[in-house]
Amino acid sequence: MGITERLANIDRRIIFLFIAIAVIIPLLHPIGLPTKVSPPVEKAYQAMEGLPDGSYILISADYDPATMPEIQPMMYSLLHHAFKKHHKVIVMALWPQGASLAEEALNEVAPLYDAKYSVDYVNLGFKSGGSIVILAIGSDFSEPFPKDMYGDPTSEMDIMSNIENLNDIDLVIDLSAGDPGIPAWVMIANARFHRKIVGGCTAVSAPQFYPYLDSGQMVGLLGGMRGAADYETRLNILGTATAGMDAQSIAHIVIIIFIIIANIFFFVEKRKKG
Amino acid sequence: MSIDFIGVWIAALLTLFIFSFLYKDNPFYKFAEYLYVGISAGYFAAYYYHNVMVPNLFVPLQNHQFDYLIPLVLGITILFRLFPKYSWVSRYGFAYSVAMGAGINFIVYLQANAMQQINATILPLISLEGGFNLGQTISNIIIVIGVSAGLVYFYFSKPHKGFLGSTARLGIWFLMISFGASFGYTVMARISILIGRMQFLINDWIKPTIALISGS
């Protein structure tokens, strides 16, 4: 077996080791590679920034712990931005664990801006039903959400006193890890109720949502950890997504090098075999 | 050592057990895998009971809202799927779900994913918004040619020969580029998950443990 053949059939555990090193070293010793805010993230930022102070923002936390590294930093950044602008934040979830993850972020970010629960923000909790829930809040919030996550009646809350249905919401943000998620919000909240939608999603699903952005059905998109890091950069926050971008870039370089080497060996072997 | 930190240690060890599969299959990986499946099943069963069944069914029934008996009965019919002899009963529950889903989604799906997407594809080949815009013009031409060629590739009523064949081949190129972009994003997502776990191991487990041992 020649050296090219041996390298072409390299033990995959060696590749795993290289990837692990490529990820761990930049996390221990950050390089600070520059990041440029991508246009879809800039659009998302402007959608929030362009609203008058005190506007009503609905954030749907449709994700779970498996996608936390990508989506949770988006939740933190969006909350920072919303509270900085004194917007009223209504959080809900179409995924069971989304409400708890949103609660974790709210508990950390809201006190930094003196935002008060039930006055400046509320966590309505999880409601099963996907698009049916979106349809329901299109006519009346109190129908699917008579109580918040902690069992308190929403009708007695200051923040909900001016909110009857989706038409009273100035910006809808869906942080989505799958179904139900962005397609359901675009189909119902945008197509039917003409609400402006910003989406945040895992990198895996980002390509399928670009057509919504091009058609104007969404006004901004945060795709994966890169999207979260871009938003942090735009807000001048050093969050976990920004901290992970060095590792992401180095790991990508390592993967590209492996792809190039593998292709060279493939063609060399092919030529040898005639 | 606080209870939370014991939780961090358990999470860290289970993460390492799962990672050990990258070397080869082993009892530690199996243990973590079975534990995850079992705990997930138990967690979601309890979660859905308390957050879906109780507020959406049992509480209304306790309040004498007897119209909720209809979804209860339809839900029970689906369980008949477990008994082969009576599995036909489950069709009523499924029929309701399918009809309801189709009815709700049909119009909005057509509107959001067909009409508006078609509308967004009908573009001027020369963009003159605010004067001649070269970048937008190139982008529009690529979108129009890409969509047309992609549609021709999926047109099977005539053999892909001559002009039709060339256009279909161009369609394949556009499809391959989009698959490549999707794969690139998938790699990025998987690396992000690895980074998330590494950040947890380094920042939440190793560093606090060293601090605890060194007493700082």
PDB file of N, CA and C in Angstrom, chain A residues 147-217:
ATOM      1  N   LYS A 147     -53.276  32.142  31.150  1.00  0.00           N
ATOM      2  CA  LYS A 147     -52.324  32.275  32.263  1.00  0.00           C
ATOM      3  C   LYS A 147     -50.906  32.273  31.707  1.00  0.00           C
ATOM      4  N   ASP A 148     -49.978  32.867  32.482  1.00  0.00           N
ATOM      5  CA  ASP A 148     -48.580  32.866  32.044  1.00  0.00           C
ATOM      6  C   ASP A 148     -47.903  31.562  32.481  1.00  0.00           C
ATOM      7  N   MET A 149     -46.599  31.513  32.351  1.00  0.00           N
ATOM      8  CA  MET A 149     -45.848  30.301  32.667  1.00  0.00           C
ATOM      9  C   MET A 149     -45.986  29.900  34.134  1.00  0.00           C
ATOM     10  N   TYR A 150     -46.219  30.894  35.000  1.00  0.00           N
ATOM     11  CA  TYR A 150     -46.270  30.620  36.443  1.00  0.00           C
ATOM     12  C   TYR A 150     -47.697  30.462  36.958  1.00  0.00           C
ATOM     13  N   GLY A 151     -48.660  30.477  36.030  1.00  0.00           N
ATOM     14  CA  GLY A 151     -50.051  30.278  36.424  1.00  0.00           C
ATOM     15  C   GLY A 151     -50.795  31.538  36.815  1.00  0.00           C
ATOM     16  N   ASP A 152     -50.190  32.714  36.591  1.00  0.00           N
ATOM     17  CA  ASP A 152     -50.882  33.976  36.909  1.00  0.00           C
ATOM     18  C   ASP A 152     -51.727  34.423  35.718  1.00  0.00           C
ATOM     19  N   PRO A 153     -52.916  34.961  35.983  1.00  0.00           N
ATOM     20  CA  PRO A 153     -53.788  35.366  34.865  1.00  0.00           C
ATOM     21  C   PRO A 153     -53.194  36.511  34.039  1.00  0.00           C
ATOM     22  N   THR A 154     -53.139  36.318  32.726  1.00  0.00           N
ATOM     23  CA  THR A 154     -52.548  37.336  31.846  1.00  0.00           C
ATOM     24  C   THR A 154     -53.438  38.571  31.726  1.00  0.00           C
ATOM     25  N   SER A 155     -54.733  38.389  31.965  1.00  0.00           N
ATOM     26  CA  SER A 155     -55.676  39.523  31.826  1.00  0.00           C
ATOM     27  C   SER A 155     -55.398  40.612  32.865  1.00  0.00           C
ATOM     28  N   GLU A 156     -54.714  40.238  33.973  1.00  0.00           N
ATOM     29  CA  GLU A 156     -54.442  41.220  35.033  1.00  0.00           C
ATOM     30  C   GLU A 156     -53.059  41.859  34.895  1.00  0.00           C
ATOM     31  N   MET A 157     -52.364  41.561  33.797  1.00  0.00           N
ATOM     32  CA  MET A 157     -50.995  42.076  33.645  1.00  0.00           C
ATOM     33  C   MET A 157     -50.973  43.372  32.846  1.00  0.00           C
ATOM     34  N   ASP A 158     -50.149  44.308  33.308  1.00  0.00           N
ATOM     35  CA  ASP A 158     -50.012  45.605  32.624  1.00  0.00           C
ATOM     36  C   ASP A 158     -49.616  45.439  31.165  1.00  0.00           C
ATOM     37  N   ILE A 159     -48.634  44.568  30.953  1.00  0.00           N
ATOM     38  CA  ILE A 159     -48.088  44.419  29.596  1.00  0.00           C
ATOM     39  C   ILE A 159     -49.136  43.920  28.604  1.00  0.00           C
ATOM     40  N   MET A 160     -50.110  43.142  29.096  1.00  0.00           N
ATOM     41  CA  MET A 160     -51.105  42.584  28.188  1.00  0.00           C
ATOM     42  C   MET A 160     -52.344  43.472  28.058  1.00  0.00           C
ATOM     43  N   SER A 161     -52.364  44.582  28.803  1.00  0.00           N
ATOM     44  CA  SER A 161     -53.580  45.420  28.785  1.00  0.00           C
ATOM     45  C   SER A 161     -53.823  46.056  27.409  1.00  0.00           C
ATOM     46  N   ASN A 162     -52.751  46.306  26.647  1.00  0.00           N
ATOM     47  CA  ASN A 162     -52.927  46.903  25.307  1.00  0.00           C
ATOM     48  C   ASN A 162     -52.862  45.875  24.187  1.00  0.00           C
ATOM     49  N   ILE A 163     -52.770  44.626  24.581  1.00  0.00           N
ATOM     50  CA  ILE A 163     -52.593  43.575  23.570  1.00  0.00           C
ATOM     51  C   ILE A 163     -53.836  42.699  23.509  1.00  0.00           C
ATOM     52  N   GLU A 164     -54.455  42.701  22.342  1.00  0.00           N
ATOM     53  CA  GLU A 164     -55.589  41.798  22.179  1.00  0.00           C
ATOM     54  C   GLU A 164     -55.189  40.602  21.302  1.00  0.00           C
ATOM     55  N   ASN A 165     -54.554  40.923  20.174  1.00  0.00           N
ATOM     56  CA  ASN A 165     -54.160  39.846  19.261  1.00  0.00           C
ATOM     57  C   ASN A 165     -52.877  40.221  18.512  1.00  0.00           C
ATOM     58  N   LEU A 166     -52.524  39.420  17.508  1.00  0.00           N
ATOM     59  CA  LEU A 166     -51.266  39.638  16.768  1.00  0.00           C
ATOM     60  C   LEU A 166     -51.175  41.016  16.120  1.00  0.00           C
ATOM     61  N   ASN A 167     -52.318  41.592  15.783  1.00  0.00           N
ATOM     62  CA  ASN A 167     -52.315  42.917  15.136  1.00  0.00           C
ATOM     63  C   ASN A 167     -51.715  43.993  16.035  1.00  0.00           C
ATOM     64  N   ASP A 168     -51.659  43.739  17.344  1.00  0.00           N
ATOM     65  CA  ASP A 168     -51.093  44.722  18.276  1.00  0.00           C
ATOM     66  C   ASP A 168     -49.586  44.533  18.472  1.00  0.00           C
ATOM     67  N   ILE A 169     -49.028  43.533  17.814  1.00  0.00           N
ATOM     68  CA  ILE A 169     -47.587  43.251  17.944  1.00  0.00           C
ATOM     69  C   ILE A 169     -46.834  43.960  16.813  1.00  0.00           C
ATOM     70  N   ASP A 170     -45.764  44.669  17.167  1.00  0.00           N
ATOM     71  CA  ASP A 170     -45.011  45.426  16.153  1.00  0.00           C
ATOM     72  C   ASP A 170     -43.968  44.579  15.429  1.00  0.00           C
ATOM     73  N   LEU A 171     -43.421  43.594  16.127  1.00  0.00           N
ATOM     74  CA  LEU A 171     -42.418  42.735  15.491  1.00  0.00           C
ATOM     75  C   LEU A 171     -42.497  41.329  16.095  1.00  0.00           C
ATOM     76  N   VAL A 172     -42.563  40.342  15.221  1.00  0.00           N
ATOM     77  CA  VAL A 172     -42.570  38.950  15.675  1.00  0.00           C
ATOM     78  C   VAL A 172     -41.188  38.353  15.406  1.00  0.00           C
ATOM     79  N   ILE A 173     -40.601  37.744  16.436  1.00  0.00           N
ATOM     80  CA  ILE A 173     -39.298  37.088  16.270  1.00  0.00           C
ATOM     81  C   ILE A 173     -39.481  35.612  16.600  1.00  0.00           C
ATOM     82  N   ASP A 174     -39.126  34.760  15.650  1.00  0.00           N
ATOM     83  CA  ASP A 174     -39.216  33.331  15.935  1.00  0.00           C
ATOM     84  C   ASP A 174     -37.825  32.727  15.974  1.00  0.00           C
ATOM     85  N   LEU A 175     -37.469  32.170  17.115  1.00  0.00           N
ATOM     86  CA  LEU A 175     -36.199  31.454  17.248  1.00  0.00           C
ATOM     87  C   LEU A 175     -36.526  29.977  17.120  1.00  0.00           C
ATOM     88  N   SER A 176     -36.160  29.429  15.980  1.00  0.00           N
ATOM     89  CA  SER A 176     -36.706  28.127  15.610  1.00  0.00           C
ATOM     90  C   SER A 176     -35.638  27.071  15.372  1.00  0.00           C
ATOM     91  N   ALA A 177     -35.892  25.863  15.899  1.00  0.00           N
ATOM     92  CA  ALA A 177     -34.965  24.750  15.677  1.00  0.00           C
ATOM     93  C   ALA A 177     -35.598  23.688  14.793  1.00  0.00           C
ATOM     94  N   GLY A 178     -36.797  23.937  14.301  1.00  0.00           N
ATOM     95  CA  GLY A 178     -37.466  22.933  13.461  1.00  0.00           C
ATOM     96  C   GLY A 178     -38.937  23.228  13.356  1.00  0.00           C
ATOM     97  N   ASP A 179     -39.737  22.174  13.397  1.00  0.00           N
ATOM     98  CA  ASP A 179     -41.182  22.318  13.218  1.00  0.00           C
ATOM     99  C   ASP A 179     -41.907  22.043  14.545  1.00  0.00           C
ATOM    100  N   PRO A 180     -42.828  22.880  14.997  1.00  0.00           N
ATOM    101  CA  PRO A 180     -43.281  24.143  14.415  1.00  0.00           C
ATOM    102  C   PRO A 180     -42.238  25.242  14.594  1.00  0.00           C
ATOM    103  N   GLY A 181     -42.136  26.094  13.578  1.00  0.00           N
ATOM    104  CA  GLY A 181     -41.131  27.144  13.638  1.00  0.00           C
ATOM    105  C   GLY A 181     -41.376  28.206  12.590  1.00  0.00           C
ATOM    106  N   ILE A 182     -40.298  28.641  11.939  1.00  0.00           N
ATOM    107  CA  ILE A 182     -40.380  29.781  11.020  1.00  0.00           C
ATOM    108  C   ILE A 182     -41.439  29.607   9.922  1.00  0.00           C
ATOM    109  N   PRO A 183     -41.525  28.443   9.239  1.00  0.00           N
ATOM    110  CA  PRO A 183     -42.549  28.343   8.176  1.00  0.00           C
ATOM    111  C   PRO A 183     -43.963  28.614   8.696  1.00  0.00           C
ATOM    112  N   ALA A 184     -44.281  28.090   9.877  1.00  0.00           N
ATOM    113  CA  ALA A 184     -45.617  28.308  10.443  1.00  0.00           C
ATOM    114  C   ALA A 184     -45.848  29.791  10.729  1.00  0.00           C
ATOM    115  N   TRP A 185     -44.847  30.480  11.270  1.00  0.00           N
ATOM    116  CA  TRP A 185     -44.988  31.913  11.574  1.00  0.00           C
ATOM    117  C   TRP A 185     -45.117  32.731  10.297  1.00  0.00           C
ATOM    118  N   VAL A 186     -44.331  32.351   9.255  1.00  0.00           N
ATOM    119  CA  VAL A 186     -44.426  33.092   7.987  1.00  0.00           C
ATOM    120  C   VAL A 186     -45.793  32.862   7.356  1.00  0.00           C
ATOM    121  N   MET A 187     -46.236  31.597   7.384  1.00  0.00           N
ATOM    122  CA  MET A 187     -47.504  31.267   6.728  1.00  0.00           C
ATOM    123  C   MET A 187     -48.692  31.937   7.401  1.00  0.00           C
ATOM    124  N   ILE A 188     -48.648  32.041   8.723  1.00  0.00           N
ATOM    125  CA  ILE A 188     -49.832  32.569   9.411  1.00  0.00           C
ATOM    126  C   ILE A 188     -49.624  34.017   9.858  1.00  0.00           C
ATOM    127  N   ALA A 189     -48.580  34.270  10.634  1.00  0.00           N
ATOM    128  CA  ALA A 189     -48.415  35.631  11.172  1.00  0.00           C
ATOM    129  C   ALA A 189     -48.118  36.642  10.065  1.00  0.00           C
ATOM    130  N   ASN A 190     -47.365  36.220   9.034  1.00  0.00           N
ATOM    131  CA  ASN A 190     -47.063  37.161   7.949  1.00  0.00           C
ATOM    132  C   ASN A 190     -48.121  37.121   6.848  1.00  0.00           C
ATOM    133  N   ALA A 191     -48.321  35.929   6.260  1.00  0.00           N
ATOM    134  CA  ALA A 191     -49.235  35.848   5.109  1.00  0.00           C
ATOM    135  C   ALA A 191     -50.660  36.222   5.490  1.00  0.00           C
ATOM    136  N   ARG A 192     -51.088  35.811   6.680  1.00  0.00           N
ATOM    137  CA  ARG A 192     -52.489  36.054   7.041  1.00  0.00           C
ATOM    138  C   ARG A 192     -52.694  37.340   7.835  1.00  0.00           C
ATOM    139  N   PHE A 193     -51.751  37.600   8.778  1.00  0.00           N
ATOM    140  CA  PHE A 193     -51.947  38.777   9.648  1.00  0.00           C
ATOM    141  C   PHE A 193     -50.982  39.926   9.329  1.00  0.00           C
ATOM    142  N   HIS A 194     -50.143  39.739   8.299  1.00  0.00           N
ATOM    143  CA  HIS A 194     -49.260  40.811   7.788  1.00  0.00           C
ATOM    144  C   HIS A 194     -48.330  41.381   8.859  1.00  0.00           C
ATOM    145  N   ARG A 195     -47.837  40.518   9.737  1.00  0.00           N
ATOM    146  CA  ARG A 195     -46.870  40.970  10.751  1.00  0.00           C
ATOM    147  C   ARG A 195     -45.456  40.862  10.191  1.00  0.00           C
ATOM    148  N   LYS A 196     -44.577  41.743  10.665  1.00  0.00           N
ATOM    149  CA  LYS A 196     -43.162  41.665  10.258  1.00  0.00           C
ATOM    150  C   LYS A 196     -42.497  40.535  11.054  1.00  0.00           C
ATOM    151  N   ILE A 197     -41.744  39.694  10.351  1.00  0.00           N
ATOM    152  CA  ILE A 197     -41.129  38.531  11.011  1.00  0.00           C
ATOM    153  C   ILE A 197     -39.610  38.593  10.900  1.00  0.00           C
ATOM    154  N   VAL A 198     -38.937  38.364  12.026  1.00  0.00           N
ATOM    155  CA  VAL A 198     -37.492  38.125  12.034  1.00  0.00           C
ATOM    156  C   VAL A 198     -37.300  36.682  12.479  1.00  0.00           C
ATOM    157  N   GLY A 199     -36.441  35.950  11.783  1.00  0.00           N
ATOM    158  CA  GLY A 199     -36.221  34.551  12.141  1.00  0.00           C
ATOM    159  C   GLY A 199     -34.810  34.334  12.671  1.00  0.00           C
ATOM    160  N   GLY A 200     -34.703  33.420  13.612  1.00  0.00           N
ATOM    161  CA  GLY A 200     -33.397  32.958  14.093  1.00  0.00           C
ATOM    162  C   GLY A 200     -33.450  31.447  14.045  1.00  0.00           C
ATOM    163  N   CYS A 201     -32.460  30.818  13.429  1.00  0.00           N
ATOM    164  CA  CYS A 201     -32.558  29.362  13.268  1.00  0.00           C
ATOM    165  C   CYS A 201     -31.178  28.718  13.317  1.00  0.00           C
ATOM    166  N   THR A 202     -31.162  27.394  13.324  1.00  0.00           N
ATOM    167  CA  THR A 202     -29.900  26.662  13.285  1.00  0.00           C
ATOM    168  C   THR A 202     -29.301  26.821  11.886  1.00  0.00           C
ATOM    169  N   ALA A 203     -28.004  26.631  11.780  1.00  0.00           N
ATOM    170  CA  ALA A 203     -27.353  26.768  10.474  1.00  0.00           C
ATOM    171  C   ALA A 203     -27.882  25.739   9.481  1.00  0.00           C
ATOM    172  N   VAL A 204     -28.237  24.540   9.989  1.00  0.00           N
ATOM    173  CA  VAL A 204     -28.755  23.492   9.096  1.00  0.00           C
ATOM    174  C   VAL A 204     -29.966  23.983   8.312  1.00  0.00           C
ATOM    175  N   SER A 205     -30.851  24.712   9.003  1.00  0.00           N
ATOM    176  CA  SER A 205     -32.103  25.097   8.344  1.00  0.00           C
ATOM    177  C   SER A 205     -32.048  26.479   7.691  1.00  0.00           C
ATOM    178  N   ALA A 206     -30.958  27.216   7.882  1.00  0.00           N
ATOM    179  CA  ALA A 206     -30.894  28.587   7.349  1.00  0.00           C
ATOM    180  C   ALA A 206     -31.103  28.669   5.825  1.00  0.00           C
ATOM    181  N   PRO A 207     -30.461  27.790   5.004  1.00  0.00           N
ATOM    182  CA  PRO A 207     -30.615  27.953   3.549  1.00  0.00           C
ATOM    183  C   PRO A 207     -32.069  27.939   3.075  1.00  0.00           C
ATOM    184  N   GLN A 208     -32.918  27.137   3.742  1.00  0.00           N
ATOM    185  CA  GLN A 208     -34.304  27.049   3.270  1.00  0.00           C
ATOM    186  C   GLN A 208     -35.117  28.304   3.591  1.00  0.00           C
ATOM    187  N   PHE A 209     -34.580  29.191   4.463  1.00  0.00           N
ATOM    188  CA  PHE A 209     -35.345  30.394   4.809  1.00  0.00           C
ATOM    189  C   PHE A 209     -34.903  31.637   4.044  1.00  0.00           C
ATOM    190  N   TYR A 210     -33.807  31.548   3.291  1.00  0.00           N
ATOM    191  CA  TYR A 210     -33.367  32.709   2.492  1.00  0.00           C
ATOM    192  C   TYR A 210     -34.424  33.153   1.473  1.00  0.00           C
ATOM    193  N   PRO A 211     -35.154  32.198   0.829  1.00  0.00           N
ATOM    194  CA  PRO A 211     -36.211  32.654  -0.089  1.00  0.00           C
ATOM    195  C   PRO A 211     -37.253  33.551   0.592  1.00  0.00           C
ATOM    196  N   TYR A 212     -37.555  33.279   1.881  1.00  0.00           N
ATOM    197  CA  TYR A 212     -38.514  34.132   2.609  1.00  0.00           C
ATOM    198  C   TYR A 212     -37.949  35.546   2.774  1.00  0.00           C
ATOM    199  N   LEU A 213     -36.636  35.620   2.919  1.00  0.00           N
ATOM    200  CA  LEU A 213     -35.980  36.916   3.112  1.00  0.00           C
ATOM    201  C   LEU A 213     -35.992  37.700   1.797  1.00  0.00           C
ATOM    202  N   ASP A 214     -35.674  36.986   0.698  1.00  0.00           N
ATOM    203  CA  ASP A 214     -35.649  37.639  -0.625  1.00  0.00           C
ATOM    204  C   ASP A 214     -37.031  38.131  -1.035  1.00  0.00           C
ATOM    205  N   SER A 215     -38.064  37.374  -0.648  1.00  0.00           N
ATOM    206  CA  SER A 215     -39.419  37.748  -1.055  1.00  0.00           C
ATOM    207  C   SER A 215     -40.030  38.797  -0.136  1.00  0.00           C
ATOM    208  N   GLY A 216     -39.323  39.145   0.939  1.00  0.00           N
ATOM    209  CA  GLY A 216     -39.849  40.148   1.873  1.00  0.00           C
ATOM    210  C   GLY A 216     -40.816  39.585   2.892  1.00  0.00           C
ATOM    211  N   GLN A 217     -40.964  38.238   2.917  1.00  0.00           N
ATOM    212  CA  GLN A 217     -41.866  37.632   3.911  1.00  0.00           C
ATOM    213  C   GLN A 217     -41.221  37.643   5.302  1.00  0.00           C
TER     214      GLN A 217
END
